[in-house]
Tab-separated table of C-alpha atoms in Angstrom:
chain	number	residue	atom	x	y	z
M	1	MET	CA	-8.451	-4.765	-4.303
M	2	ASP	CA	-10.630	-7.794	-4.752
M	3	ILE	CA	-9.413	-11.337	-4.104
M	4	LYS	CA	-10.603	-12.340	-7.584
M	5	TYR	CA	-7.511	-10.616	-9.081
M	6	PHE	CA	-5.300	-13.369	-7.645
M	7	LYS	CA	-4.796	-16.878	-9.038
M	8	PRO	CA	-2.891	-19.919	-7.722
M	9	ARG	CA	0.805	-19.993	-8.762
M	10	GLN	CA	0.715	-16.263	-9.613
M	11	THR	CA	3.835	-14.277	-8.697
M	12	VAL	CA	2.907	-11.585	-6.192
M	13	TYR	CA	4.787	-8.970	-4.195
M	14	ILE	CA	4.725	-8.467	-0.424
M	15	VAL	CA	5.542	-4.976	0.852
M	16	GLY	CA	6.686	-4.341	4.400
M	17	ASP	CA	8.679	-6.285	6.899
M	18	ALA	CA	6.901	-7.586	9.981
M	19	ARG	CA	10.214	-7.868	11.833
M	20	ARG	CA	11.295	-4.294	10.984
M	21	PRO	CA	8.246	-1.993	10.823
M	22	ARG	CA	10.432	0.968	9.819
M	23	ASP	CA	11.339	-0.835	6.599
M	24	LYS	CA	7.854	-0.368	5.184
M	25	PHE	CA	8.919	-0.401	1.528
M	26	SER	CA	10.922	-3.631	1.455
M	27	VAL	CA	9.571	-5.896	-1.291
M	28	VAL	CA	9.626	-9.699	-1.398
M	29	LYS	CA	8.429	-11.889	-4.269
M	30	ALA	CA	6.105	-14.751	-3.400
M	31	GLU	CA	3.776	-17.209	-5.070
M	32	VAL	CA	0.066	-17.662	-4.445
M	33	ALA	CA	-0.644	-21.123	-3.057
M	34	LYS	CA	-4.407	-20.886	-2.674
M	35	VAL	CA	-7.234	-18.430	-3.283
M	36	GLY	CA	-10.284	-18.850	-1.088
M	37	ARG	CA	-13.432	-16.848	-0.442
M	38	LYS	CA	-11.845	-14.673	2.251
M	39	TYR	CA	-8.089	-15.181	1.989
M	40	VAL	CA	-5.205	-15.465	-0.434
M	41	THR	CA	-2.575	-17.817	0.989
M	42	ILE	CA	1.007	-17.575	-0.205
M	43	SER	CA	3.495	-20.424	-0.518
M	44	GLY	CA	6.113	-20.784	2.147
M	45	ARG	CA	6.672	-22.370	5.466
M	46	TRP	CA	4.228	-20.158	7.343
M	47	GLY	CA	1.453	-20.020	4.734
M	48	GLU	CA	0.667	-16.370	5.385
M	49	ARG	CA	-2.865	-15.261	4.587
M	50	PHE	CA	-3.990	-11.946	3.135
M	51	ARG	CA	-7.511	-10.511	3.094
M	52	GLU	CA	-9.250	-7.589	1.451
M	53	ALA	CA	-8.624	-4.229	3.103
M	54	HIS	CA	-11.604	-2.480	4.684
M	55	ASN	CA	-11.318	0.164	1.966
M	56	ARG	CA	-11.600	-1.880	-1.230
M	57	ASP	CA	-10.231	1.023	-3.289
M	58	MET	CA	-6.753	0.213	-1.994
M	59	PRO	CA	-4.540	-1.572	-4.558
M	60	TYR	CA	-3.517	-4.382	-2.196
M	61	LEU	CA	-4.606	-7.089	0.208
M	62	ILE	CA	-3.611	-6.854	3.867
M	63	GLU	CA	-1.963	-9.591	5.924
M	64	GLU	CA	-4.105	-11.388	8.478
M	65	THR	CA	-2.024	-11.119	11.642
M	66	GLU	CA	-2.643	-11.028	15.367
M	67	TYR	CA	0.354	-8.839	16.191
M	68	GLY	CA	2.856	-6.532	14.537
M	69	SER	CA	2.459	-4.455	11.418
M	70	PRO	CA	0.545	-6.260	8.683
M	71	ARG	CA	2.262	-6.512	5.327
M	72	LEU	CA	0.613	-5.690	2.011
M	73	LEU	CA	0.146	-8.032	-0.962
M	74	PHE	CA	0.231	-6.645	-4.504
M	75	PRO	CA	-0.558	-8.457	-7.762
M	76	SER	CA	2.259	-6.815	-9.783
M	77	GLU	CA	5.487	-4.825	-9.600
M	78	ASP	CA	3.716	-1.890	-11.267
M	79	ALA	CA	1.137	-1.815	-8.478
M	80	VAL	CA	3.973	-1.756	-5.912
M	81	ARG	CA	5.738	1.128	-7.700
M	82	GLU	CA	2.509	3.145	-7.924
M	83	TYR	CA	1.797	2.541	-4.231
M	84	GLN	CA	5.307	3.628	-3.244
M	85	GLU	CA	5.102	6.751	-5.411
M	86	ARG	CA	1.698	7.641	-3.942
M	87	GLU	CA	2.976	7.236	-0.380
M	88	GLU	CA	6.050	9.377	-1.127
M	89	LEU	CA	3.896	12.091	-2.727
M	90	LYS	CA	1.519	12.082	0.238
M	91	GLU	CA	4.463	12.647	2.557
M	92	TRP	CA	5.800	15.403	0.297
M	93	VAL	CA	2.415	17.181	0.361
M	94	ARG	CA	2.282	16.878	4.175
M	95	VAL	CA	5.698	18.507	4.493
M	96	ALA	CA	5.111	21.122	1.762
M	97	ALA	CA	1.832	22.204	3.372
M	98	GLY	CA	3.242	22.306	6.898
M	99	TRP	CA	2.411	25.326	9.022
M	100	ASP	CA	6.034	26.410	9.077
M	101	LYS	CA	6.173	26.519	5.254
M	102	ILE	CA	2.684	27.648	4.248
M	103	GLY	CA	3.616	31.324	4.475
M	104	ARG	CA	6.086	31.145	1.614
M	105	TYR	CA	3.430	30.388	-1.028
M	106	THR	CA	1.934	33.205	-3.075
M	107	LEU	CA	-1.780	33.886	-3.295
M	108	GLU	CA	-1.829	32.533	-6.856
M	109	GLN	CA	-0.085	29.317	-5.805
M	110	LEU	CA	-2.545	28.799	-2.966
M	111	ARG	CA	-5.504	29.438	-5.297
M	112	ALA	CA	-4.102	26.905	-7.787
M	113	VAL	CA	-3.714	24.298	-5.040
M	114	LYS	CA	-7.270	24.964	-3.877
M	115	ARG	CA	-8.616	24.463	-7.423
M	116	ILE	CA	-6.742	21.185	-7.742
M	117	LEU	CA	-7.822	19.838	-4.357
M	118	GLU	CA	-11.447	20.793	-4.820
M	119	GLY	CA	-11.480	18.897	-8.100
């Protein structure tokens, strides 16, 4: 996600809770206070700053923090929902393809998965 998608006074959504890292899908509404070259600053008493993720294909900005789990900044509720769905599906695939479960799939199912994953 590029910083240019954010504008001052835009409503944005912060995902994650720095105080409770296990609550990674908690969502808080915020407002953009300032958009600079490197950071998007949100309104509030702390003036948290968010920067582009190292992988620009990600649909969010990442919180600039010196400790704890960084939170994620999304430009819309739809982007948050898509991110949450993607994360849940990734976890489902991890579990479904676990070594203890892989033996229950038929040869045809495994071939179909291979075709999908190879693109």
